[in-house]
Short mmCIF file of C-alpha atoms and ligand atoms in Angstrom, two decimals:
data_model
loop_
_atom_site.label_atom_id
_atom_site.label_comp_id
_atom_site.label_asym_id
_atom_site.label_seq_id
_atom_site.Cartn_x
_atom_site.Cartn_y
_atom_site.Cartn_z
CA THR A 220 23.68 -6.89 -7.01
CA SER A 221 21.74 -9.30 -9.19
CA ASN A 222 19.02 -11.62 -7.94
CA THR A 223 19.83 -14.74 -5.99
CA MET A 224 17.10 -16.76 -7.73
CA TRP A 225 17.95 -15.90 -11.40
CA GLY A 226 21.24 -13.89 -10.99
CA GLY A 227 23.12 -16.15 -13.39
CA ARG A 228 21.76 -14.39 -16.40
CA PHE A 229 21.82 -10.88 -14.93
CA ALA A 230 24.65 -8.43 -14.34
CA ALA A 231 22.59 -5.76 -12.58
CA GLY A 232 19.77 -5.68 -10.01
CA PRO A 233 16.41 -4.15 -10.65
CA ASP A 234 15.58 -0.42 -10.50
CA ALA A 235 13.70 0.67 -7.35
CA ILE A 236 10.61 1.36 -9.46
CA MET A 237 10.88 -2.09 -11.03
CA GLU A 238 10.95 -3.58 -7.56
CA ALA A 239 7.94 -1.53 -6.57
CA ILE A 240 5.83 -2.53 -9.43
CA ASN A 241 6.96 -6.16 -9.39
CA ALA A 242 6.74 -7.06 -5.71
CA SER A 243 3.69 -8.84 -4.48
CA ILE A 244 4.91 -9.72 -0.99
CA GLY A 245 2.87 -6.81 0.49
CA PHE A 246 -0.27 -8.91 -0.16
CA ASP A 247 0.60 -12.41 -1.07
CA LYS A 248 2.11 -13.01 2.40
CA ARG A 249 -1.52 -13.82 3.21
CA MET A 250 -0.94 -17.12 1.41
CA ALA A 251 2.08 -18.09 3.61
CA ALA A 252 0.36 -21.10 5.20
CA GLN A 253 -0.82 -22.37 1.84
CA ASP A 254 2.64 -21.86 0.27
CA ILE A 255 4.26 -23.83 3.08
CA ALA A 256 1.67 -26.61 2.85
CA GLY A 257 2.26 -26.87 -0.88
CA SER A 258 6.06 -26.93 -0.48
CA ARG A 259 5.88 -29.58 2.29
CA ALA A 260 3.71 -31.77 0.08
CA HIS A 261 6.08 -31.26 -2.83
CA ALA A 262 9.20 -32.11 -0.71
CA ALA A 263 7.56 -35.28 0.63
CA MET A 264 6.77 -36.32 -2.94
CA LEU A 265 10.34 -35.55 -4.11
CA ALA A 266 11.66 -37.92 -1.43
CA ALA A 267 9.06 -40.65 -2.10
CA THR A 268 9.90 -40.70 -5.82
CA GLY A 269 13.62 -40.67 -5.16
CA ILE A 270 14.17 -37.34 -6.88
CA VAL A 271 15.63 -35.86 -3.66
CA GLN A 272 17.27 -37.73 -0.82
CA THR A 273 15.05 -38.35 2.20
CA SER A 274 17.46 -36.62 4.57
CA ASP A 275 17.33 -33.41 2.41
CA ALA A 276 13.49 -33.59 2.11
CA ASP A 277 13.20 -34.03 5.90
CA ALA A 278 15.40 -31.00 6.49
CA ILE A 279 13.31 -28.98 4.06
CA ARG A 280 10.00 -30.05 5.67
CA GLU A 281 11.35 -29.26 9.17
CA GLY A 282 12.69 -25.89 8.05
CA LEU A 283 9.33 -25.02 6.48
CA LEU A 284 7.58 -25.66 9.82
CA THR A 285 10.03 -23.41 11.56
CA ILE A 286 9.27 -20.69 9.00
CA LEU A 287 5.52 -21.15 9.45
CA SER A 288 5.91 -20.62 13.18
CA GLU A 289 8.10 -17.55 12.55
CA ILE A 290 5.39 -16.08 10.30
CA GLU A 291 2.53 -16.97 12.65
CA SER A 292 4.36 -15.34 15.57
CA GLY A 293 5.10 -12.24 13.59
CA LYS A 294 8.93 -12.79 13.75
CA PHE A 295 9.44 -13.26 10.05
CA ALA A 296 11.17 -10.38 8.24
CA PHE A 297 9.42 -10.09 4.79
CA SER A 298 11.57 -8.56 2.07
CA THR A 299 10.31 -6.65 -0.91
CA ALA A 300 13.53 -7.45 -2.76
CA LEU A 301 12.52 -11.06 -2.60
CA GLU A 302 9.38 -10.15 -4.53
CA ASP A 303 6.82 -12.63 -3.32
CA ILE A 304 5.89 -15.15 -0.64
CA HIS A 305 7.41 -17.99 -2.53
CA MET A 306 10.90 -16.44 -2.77
CA ASN A 307 10.76 -15.07 0.80
CA VAL A 308 10.09 -18.54 2.11
CA GLU A 309 12.76 -20.20 0.01
CA ALA A 310 15.39 -17.64 0.95
CA ARG A 311 14.68 -18.09 4.62
CA LEU A 312 14.82 -21.82 4.12
CA THR A 313 18.29 -21.40 2.79
CA ASP A 314 19.31 -19.35 5.87
CA LEU A 315 17.94 -22.12 8.08
CA ILE A 316 19.12 -25.27 6.44
CA GLY A 317 21.68 -24.27 3.80
CA ALA A 318 22.31 -26.19 0.62
CA PRO A 319 19.38 -28.70 0.73
CA ALA A 320 16.98 -25.74 0.43
CA GLY A 321 18.10 -25.40 -3.18
CA ARG A 322 16.60 -28.85 -3.97
CA LEU A 323 13.03 -27.85 -3.07
CA HIS A 324 12.36 -26.16 -6.40
CA THR A 325 13.17 -29.27 -8.37
CA ALA A 326 10.36 -30.17 -10.85
CA ARG A 327 8.43 -27.05 -9.80
CA SER A 328 7.93 -23.51 -10.91
CA ARG A 329 6.45 -20.47 -9.23
CA ASN A 330 3.72 -20.74 -11.86
CA ASP A 331 2.29 -24.09 -10.56
CA GLN A 332 3.26 -22.99 -7.03
CA VAL A 333 1.25 -19.77 -7.05
CA ALA A 334 -1.73 -21.46 -8.75
CA THR A 335 -1.68 -24.10 -6.00
CA ASP A 336 -1.36 -21.62 -3.12
CA PHE A 337 -4.05 -19.35 -4.45
CA LYS A 338 -6.40 -22.26 -5.05
CA LEU A 339 -5.94 -23.48 -1.54
CA TRP A 340 -6.59 -19.96 -0.24
CA VAL A 341 -9.79 -19.54 -2.35
CA ARG A 342 -11.00 -23.00 -1.29
CA ASP A 343 -10.81 -21.86 2.33
CA GLN A 344 -12.89 -18.87 1.43
CA LEU A 345 -15.54 -21.10 -0.26
CA ASP A 346 -15.67 -23.08 2.96
CA ALA A 347 -15.95 -19.92 5.07
CA SER A 348 -18.69 -18.49 2.76
CA GLU A 349 -20.58 -21.75 3.23
CA GLN A 350 -20.45 -21.39 7.01
CA GLY A 351 -21.36 -17.73 6.85
CA LEU A 352 -24.36 -18.50 4.65
CA LEU A 353 -25.54 -21.30 6.88
CA GLN A 354 -25.47 -18.99 9.88
CA LEU A 355 -27.39 -16.29 7.99
CA ILE A 356 -30.01 -18.81 6.79
CA ASP A 357 -30.40 -20.07 10.34
CA ALA A 358 -31.09 -16.50 11.58
CA LEU A 359 -33.68 -15.98 8.76
CA LEU A 360 -35.45 -19.27 9.61
CA GLY A 361 -35.67 -18.04 13.20
CA GLN A 362 -37.44 -14.87 12.06
CA ALA A 363 -39.65 -16.85 9.66
CA ASP A 364 -40.63 -19.31 12.41
CA ALA A 365 -41.61 -16.56 14.83
CA GLY A 366 -43.75 -14.75 12.31
CA ALA A 367 -45.04 -17.48 9.91
CA ASP A 368 -48.56 -15.99 10.14
CA TRP A 369 -47.84 -12.31 10.76
CA VAL A 370 -49.43 -10.27 7.95
CA MET A 371 -47.54 -7.54 6.14
CA PRO A 372 -47.96 -5.88 2.73
CA GLY A 373 -46.32 -7.54 -0.21
CA PHE A 374 -44.96 -5.04 -2.71
CA THR A 375 -44.40 -4.74 -6.41
CA HIS A 376 -42.88 -1.43 -7.63
CA LEU A 377 -42.62 -0.69 -3.83
CA GLN A 378 -46.41 -0.14 -4.11
CA THR A 379 -48.78 -2.25 -1.96
CA ALA A 380 -49.66 -5.33 -3.91
CA GLN A 381 -51.23 -8.14 -1.85
CA PRO A 382 -50.94 -9.16 1.80
CA VAL A 383 -48.19 -11.71 2.50
CA THR A 384 -46.72 -13.00 5.77
CA TRP A 385 -43.54 -11.95 7.44
CA GLY A 386 -42.50 -15.57 7.45
CA HIS A 387 -43.03 -15.76 3.70
CA HIS A 388 -40.91 -12.69 3.16
CA MET A 389 -38.06 -14.04 5.34
CA MET A 390 -38.25 -17.42 3.48
CA ALA A 391 -37.81 -15.62 0.16
CA TYR A 392 -34.29 -14.70 1.33
CA VAL A 393 -33.72 -18.21 2.55
CA GLU A 394 -34.26 -19.41 -0.99
CA MET A 395 -31.90 -16.78 -2.34
CA PHE A 396 -29.11 -17.53 0.16
CA GLY A 397 -29.80 -21.23 -0.27
CA ARG A 398 -28.99 -20.93 -3.99
CA ASP A 399 -25.86 -18.96 -2.98
CA LEU A 400 -24.95 -21.84 -0.73
CA SER A 401 -25.27 -24.32 -3.57
CA ARG A 402 -23.27 -22.07 -5.94
CA VAL A 403 -20.43 -22.00 -3.41
CA ARG A 404 -20.53 -25.80 -3.04
CA ASP A 405 -20.61 -26.35 -6.76
CA ALA A 406 -17.63 -24.04 -7.25
CA ARG A 407 -15.66 -25.99 -4.67
CA VAL A 408 -16.28 -29.30 -6.43
CA ARG A 409 -15.25 -27.89 -9.80
CA MET A 410 -12.09 -26.16 -8.60
CA ASN A 411 -10.67 -28.93 -6.52
CA GLU A 412 -7.96 -30.12 -8.90
CA SER A 413 -4.31 -29.68 -8.15
CA PRO A 414 -2.08 -27.50 -10.39
CA LEU A 415 1.09 -28.68 -8.58
CA GLY A 416 3.42 -30.56 -10.88
CA ALA A 417 2.41 -28.65 -13.99
CA ALA A 418 5.77 -26.90 -13.39
CA ALA A 419 6.35 -23.76 -15.50
CA LEU A 420 3.83 -24.80 -18.16
CA ALA A 421 4.84 -28.02 -19.89
CA GLY A 422 5.16 -30.55 -17.04
CA THR A 423 8.49 -32.00 -16.08
CA SER A 424 10.91 -34.70 -17.04
CA PHE A 425 11.32 -35.77 -13.40
CA PRO A 426 9.38 -38.83 -12.34
CA ILE A 427 7.03 -36.87 -10.07
CA ASP A 428 3.81 -38.24 -8.46
CA ARG A 429 1.07 -35.68 -8.95
CA GLN A 430 -1.52 -37.93 -7.40
CA MET A 431 0.48 -37.92 -4.20
CA THR A 432 0.71 -34.16 -3.90
CA ALA A 433 -2.92 -33.69 -4.94
CA GLN A 434 -4.03 -36.04 -2.21
CA ALA A 435 -1.80 -34.53 0.42
CA LEU A 436 -3.38 -31.07 -0.24
CA GLY A 437 -6.96 -32.32 -0.21
CA PHE A 438 -7.50 -32.01 -3.99
CA ASP A 439 -9.67 -34.66 -5.71
CA ARG A 440 -7.13 -35.14 -8.53
CA PRO A 441 -4.30 -33.41 -10.41
CA ALA A 442 -5.37 -30.94 -13.13
CA ALA A 443 -5.17 -32.75 -16.45
CA ASN A 444 -3.43 -30.17 -18.67
CA SER A 445 -0.28 -28.38 -17.52
CA LEU A 446 -0.86 -25.34 -19.69
CA ASP A 447 -4.31 -24.88 -18.29
CA ALA A 448 -3.20 -25.62 -14.80
CA VAL A 449 -0.79 -22.65 -14.61
CA SER A 450 -3.01 -20.15 -16.44
CA ASP A 451 -6.51 -21.01 -15.04
CA ARG A 452 -7.98 -18.45 -12.68
CA ASP A 453 -11.56 -19.65 -13.23
CA PHE A 454 -11.64 -20.84 -9.63
CA ALA A 455 -11.05 -17.20 -8.39
CA LEU A 456 -13.60 -15.87 -10.87
CA GLU A 457 -16.17 -18.46 -9.85
CA PHE A 458 -15.67 -17.47 -6.23
CA LEU A 459 -16.09 -13.81 -7.21
CA GLY A 460 -19.10 -14.62 -9.30
CA ALA A 461 -20.76 -16.55 -6.57
CA ALA A 462 -19.75 -13.83 -4.07
CA SER A 463 -21.18 -11.13 -6.31
CA ILE A 464 -24.62 -12.83 -6.61
CA CYS A 465 -24.63 -13.49 -2.83
CA ALA A 466 -23.62 -9.88 -2.27
CA MET A 467 -26.40 -8.69 -4.51
CA HIS A 468 -28.87 -10.62 -2.33
CA LEU A 469 -27.29 -9.12 0.82
CA SER A 470 -27.66 -5.67 -0.69
CA ARG A 471 -31.33 -6.18 -1.47
CA LEU A 472 -32.05 -7.29 2.11
CA ALA A 473 -29.90 -4.44 3.45
CA GLU A 474 -31.91 -1.97 1.38
CA GLU A 475 -35.16 -3.41 2.79
CA LEU A 476 -33.87 -3.04 6.32
CA VAL A 477 -32.99 0.53 5.70
CA ILE A 478 -36.48 1.21 4.40
CA TRP A 479 -38.27 -0.88 7.05
CA SER A 480 -36.47 0.72 9.98
CA SER A 481 -37.35 4.27 8.86
CA ALA A 482 -39.87 6.26 10.88
CA GLN A 483 -42.14 6.23 7.85
CA PHE A 484 -42.38 2.45 7.70
CA ARG A 485 -41.55 1.23 11.21
CA PHE A 486 -41.78 -2.40 10.13
CA VAL A 487 -38.74 -3.40 12.18
CA SER A 488 -36.51 -2.03 14.88
CA LEU A 489 -32.89 -2.90 14.69
CA SER A 490 -31.02 -3.73 17.86
CA ASP A 491 -28.75 -1.30 19.56
CA ARG A 492 -25.91 -3.65 18.90
CA PHE A 493 -26.32 -3.16 15.16
CA SER A 494 -27.20 0.54 14.96
CA THR A 495 -25.45 3.84 15.53
CA GLY A 496 -26.59 7.17 16.85
CA SER A 497 -26.01 10.73 15.66
CA SER A 498 -23.69 13.21 17.26
CA ILE A 499 -26.16 16.06 16.80
CA MET A 500 -29.68 14.55 16.51
CA PRO A 501 -30.56 12.74 19.80
CA GLN A 502 -33.46 10.86 18.37
CA LYS A 503 -31.44 9.09 15.64
CA LYS A 504 -30.85 5.39 15.42
CA ASN A 505 -29.19 4.69 12.13
CA PRO A 506 -29.01 1.40 10.19
CA ASP A 507 -25.31 1.88 9.37
CA ALA A 508 -24.47 -1.82 9.10
CA ALA A 509 -27.14 -2.30 6.44
CA GLU A 510 -25.89 0.73 4.58
CA LEU A 511 -22.31 -0.44 4.70
CA ILE A 512 -23.28 -3.91 3.47
CA ARG A 513 -25.09 -2.21 0.63
CA ALA A 514 -21.93 -0.25 -0.19
CA LYS A 515 -19.33 -3.03 0.23
CA VAL A 516 -21.22 -4.97 -2.35
CA GLY A 517 -19.98 -2.51 -4.91
CA ARG A 518 -16.37 -3.46 -4.07
CA ILE A 519 -17.15 -7.18 -4.56
CA PHE A 520 -18.74 -6.43 -7.98
CA GLY A 521 -15.66 -4.34 -8.72
CA ALA A 522 -13.26 -7.21 -7.93
CA ASN A 523 -15.26 -9.58 -10.16
CA THR A 524 -15.09 -7.10 -13.07
CA ALA A 525 -11.47 -6.26 -12.45
CA LEU A 526 -10.25 -9.89 -12.56
CA MET A 527 -12.40 -10.60 -15.63
CA MET A 528 -10.68 -7.65 -17.34
CA VAL A 529 -7.21 -8.83 -16.20
CA MET A 530 -7.76 -12.29 -17.63
CA LYS A 531 -9.62 -11.68 -20.85
CA GLY A 532 -6.71 -10.68 -23.08
CA LEU A 533 -4.05 -13.08 -21.79
CA PRO A 534 -2.51 -15.55 -24.24
CA LEU A 535 -1.64 -18.93 -22.68
CA THR A 536 -0.03 -19.55 -20.33
CA TYR A 537 1.21 -17.49 -17.36
CA SER A 538 1.65 -13.72 -17.63
CA LYS A 539 2.59 -11.39 -14.84
CA ASP A 540 -0.79 -9.72 -15.23
CA MET A 541 -2.12 -12.71 -13.20
CA GLN A 542 -0.30 -11.43 -10.05
CA GLU A 543 -3.15 -8.82 -9.99
CA ASP A 544 -5.62 -11.54 -9.13
CA LYS A 545 -4.97 -11.65 -5.42
CA GLU A 546 -5.71 -8.25 -3.97
CA GLN A 547 -9.13 -8.20 -5.71
CA VAL A 548 -9.99 -11.68 -4.31
CA PHE A 549 -8.62 -10.86 -0.84
CA ASP A 550 -10.68 -7.67 -0.62
CA ALA A 551 -13.86 -9.28 -1.95
CA ALA A 552 -13.50 -12.20 0.46
CA ASP A 553 -12.82 -10.03 3.46
CA ASN A 554 -15.82 -7.88 2.75
CA LEU A 555 -18.12 -10.79 1.91
CA MET A 556 -17.37 -12.47 5.21
CA LEU A 557 -17.91 -9.26 7.08
CA ALA A 558 -21.11 -8.51 5.28
CA LEU A 559 -22.47 -12.05 5.93
CA ALA A 560 -21.67 -11.81 9.64
CA ALA A 561 -23.14 -8.32 10.02
CA MET A 562 -26.27 -9.33 8.19
CA GLU A 563 -26.59 -12.46 10.35
CA GLY A 564 -26.30 -10.32 13.52
CA MET A 565 -28.86 -7.71 12.32
CA VAL A 566 -31.35 -10.39 11.32
CA ARG A 567 -30.99 -12.34 14.55
CA ASP A 568 -31.40 -9.18 16.63
CA MET A 569 -34.14 -7.33 14.84
CA THR A 570 -37.71 -7.15 16.03
CA ALA A 571 -40.56 -7.05 13.52
CA ASN A 572 -43.31 -4.78 14.64
CA ARG A 573 -46.34 -7.02 14.22
CA GLU A 574 -48.97 -4.31 14.72
CA ASN A 575 -47.40 -1.95 12.20
CA LEU A 576 -46.98 -4.71 9.67
CA ALA A 577 -50.62 -5.65 10.01
CA ALA A 578 -51.88 -2.05 9.76
CA ALA A 579 -49.83 -1.49 6.62
CA ALA A 580 -51.05 -4.82 5.18
CA GLY A 581 -54.64 -3.58 5.45
CA SER A 582 -54.11 -0.32 3.71
CA GLY A 583 -53.46 0.46 0.03
CA PHE A 584 -56.36 -1.66 -1.15
CA SER A 585 -54.21 -4.75 -0.71
CA THR A 586 -57.19 -7.15 -1.05
CA ALA A 587 -58.44 -5.82 -4.39
CA THR A 588 -57.27 -8.99 -6.06
CA ASP A 589 -59.25 -11.05 -3.56
CA LEU A 590 -62.38 -9.04 -4.48
CA ALA A 591 -61.79 -9.59 -8.20
CA ASP A 592 -61.23 -13.33 -7.57
CA TRP A 593 -64.57 -13.43 -5.60
CA LEU A 594 -66.37 -11.93 -8.66
CA VAL A 595 -64.86 -14.71 -10.79
CA ARG A 596 -65.49 -17.55 -8.35
CA VAL A 597 -68.96 -16.59 -7.07
CA LEU A 598 -70.54 -14.66 -9.94
CA GLY A 599 -68.72 -16.53 -12.71
CA LEU A 600 -67.41 -13.33 -14.35
CA PRO A 601 -64.50 -13.41 -16.72
CA PHE A 602 -61.35 -12.16 -14.82
CA ARG A 603 -60.85 -9.19 -17.10
CA GLU A 604 -64.42 -7.91 -16.31
CA ALA A 605 -63.95 -8.62 -12.55
CA HIS A 606 -60.69 -6.61 -12.76
CA HIS A 607 -62.54 -3.59 -14.26
CA ILE A 608 -65.37 -3.71 -11.71
CA THR A 609 -62.88 -3.95 -8.80
CA GLY A 610 -60.92 -1.06 -10.29
CA ALA A 611 -64.05 1.06 -10.19
CA LEU A 612 -64.66 0.15 -6.58
CA VAL A 613 -61.09 1.05 -5.63
CA ALA A 614 -61.52 4.42 -7.31
CA MET A 615 -64.81 4.83 -5.35
CA ALA A 616 -63.10 3.99 -2.03
CA GLU A 617 -60.13 6.31 -2.82
CA LYS A 618 -62.50 9.13 -3.51
CA ALA A 619 -64.41 8.39 -0.23
CA GLY A 620 -61.11 8.25 1.63
CA CYS A 621 -61.77 4.78 2.95
CA ASP A 622 -60.56 1.18 2.42
CA LEU A 623 -62.43 -1.50 0.41
CA PRO A 624 -64.05 -3.29 3.50
CA ASP A 625 -65.52 0.17 4.44
CA LEU A 626 -67.66 0.47 1.34
CA SER A 627 -71.41 -0.26 1.86
CA LEU A 628 -73.20 -3.11 0.08
CA GLU A 629 -75.16 -0.49 -1.89
CA GLN A 630 -71.90 1.12 -3.08
CA MET A 631 -70.66 -2.35 -4.08
CA LYS A 632 -73.88 -3.12 -5.95
CA SER A 633 -73.54 0.10 -7.95
CA ALA A 634 -70.50 -1.45 -9.57
CA HIS A 635 -72.18 -4.79 -10.19
CA ALA A 636 -75.76 -5.67 -9.22
CA GLY A 637 -74.91 -9.29 -8.45
CA ILE A 638 -72.61 -8.54 -5.53
CA THR A 639 -73.85 -9.85 -2.16
CA ASP A 640 -72.92 -9.56 1.51
CA ASP A 641 -70.63 -12.63 1.13
CA VAL A 642 -68.06 -10.38 -0.61
CA PHE A 643 -67.00 -8.89 2.78
CA THR A 644 -65.67 -12.25 3.82
CA VAL A 645 -62.75 -11.93 1.36
CA LEU A 646 -61.81 -8.36 2.03
CA GLY A 647 -59.80 -8.95 5.26
CA VAL A 648 -56.07 -9.48 5.12
CA GLU A 649 -56.27 -12.58 7.28
CA ASN A 650 -58.67 -14.21 4.81
CA SER A 651 -56.35 -13.13 2.02
CA ILE A 652 -53.23 -14.78 3.31
CA ASN A 653 -55.05 -17.89 4.47
CA SER A 654 -56.48 -18.36 0.95
CA ARG A 655 -53.10 -18.36 -0.79
CA VAL A 656 -52.65 -22.09 -0.33
CA SER A 657 -51.08 -22.87 -3.72
CA TYR A 658 -47.67 -24.56 -3.42
CA GLY A 659 -45.03 -21.90 -2.50
CA GLY A 660 -47.86 -19.38 -1.67
CA THR A 661 -48.07 -17.17 1.40
CA ALA A 662 -50.65 -19.08 3.40
CA PRO A 663 -49.11 -19.81 6.83
CA ALA A 664 -49.48 -23.52 6.32
CA GLN A 665 -47.37 -23.26 3.12
CA VAL A 666 -44.79 -21.12 4.81
CA ARG A 667 -44.50 -23.53 7.73
CA ALA A 668 -44.09 -26.44 5.28
CA GLN A 669 -41.16 -24.55 3.59
CA ILE A 670 -39.58 -23.77 6.96
CA ALA A 671 -39.77 -27.45 7.90
CA ARG A 672 -38.34 -28.46 4.53
CA TRP A 673 -35.37 -26.17 4.90
CA LYS A 674 -34.70 -27.26 8.51
CA GLU A 675 -34.69 -30.82 7.36
CA THR A 676 -32.31 -30.11 4.46
CA LEU A 677 -29.94 -28.25 6.60
CA GLY A 678 -30.10 -30.83 9.34
N1 LIG B 253 4.19 -13.44 -7.60
C1 LIG B 253 3.77 -14.17 -8.74
C2 LIG B 253 2.24 -14.16 -8.83
O1 LIG B 253 1.66 -13.82 -7.89
C3 LIG B 253 4.27 -15.54 -8.66
C4 LIG B 253 4.47 -16.22 -9.97
C5 LIG B 253 5.65 -15.74 -10.70
N2 LIG B 253 5.88 -16.42 -11.92
C6 LIG B 253 6.63 -15.90 -12.89
N3 LIG B 253 6.84 -16.60 -13.91
N4 LIG B 253 7.14 -14.70 -12.81
O2 LIG B 253 1.69 -14.46 -9.92
#
């Protein structure tokens, strides 16, 4: 039997394989609430503009509410033959209210309908990402606050570079996730235009009110070009782009947690709530959540690339290729929300090992730069010469198997005769971090100022 939606032109129904490749109901049923909200707004507008009688529009709007509760309570029977969420809902509406159901699709197409539904769905995810990011930032601020002056090694190339503070390191991630937050908020502003009323692609001859439906659905305005409105998926790509960058940040932090929680580093211990054990090795406490975050990020990048590839060759306007947008975005969104929540939990629960951080901060000649700076400041040497002399002292200490503060004044003088006892005041890690008072530097006073600034911004 031919299709009830377009059967007029068809003598035969689709092959089973055709149905299998064509149907999207298996996944787009996740947009049921958005589809029904869009249809209810459309029906109200059709009545307000006199395109459909108020009694019919009321029956449609009531019927749609019934369908929503059927779906929410799991009583709705989705049909693959009905292809997608739009046709499943409309067919059920016909069962429920009969002939008036056929008037709902006046001045509308599945093209503007699906763009509207999907935009509403993505908009919810932007809002959820914002909440997830705010929670994670709050957890990081808590860690930063507790350890604003705890010293730890700062790294470049994963080699000891200069002492920094735990608070400073936590606040570096606050800056990253703060930019992610602003990206998500920007994307929401840009995407918030309603496609509804663009119809198939060219607009409609009916006297519709696009302002009214836009407003009812919380959009700022109707999209200005009907061709663009039905074929734009920028909003989904921007979500995936922002999600990818955020996921990259999550993955870097996850990687640090994996390293820091190892027996070789012991910078942090993760809580039991966010760790797993081993079935054979009794001593094990594994950072599985961090590892899974690191891995899930790959899926999010994959979704971004996949949708970019789907879109890049499509002539205007709608092509069925665009149906492949949803599964990628659904999967990326699910995994981003889970990763944000898991990271928040790990960060809130973890305990930084202050003693181990301090011990590591003092090793690896981490104050060599402070020594070179002293030679410049006190002896007036050019920095390049100071660098060379310090390098020689590091080599001397390395050979002697000690750290810089353990060298004698005589050994120091052998590298440069002008060196005095005063040099030892700059070789300690505490002195080092306290001296980095430049704006944005690691001195605890600077770190506390940044924590205060963020707390004020976030309210
Ligand atoms: N299931 C389709 C999608 O997700 C809905 C739009 C269908 N439009 C069309 N002209 N075939 O994209």
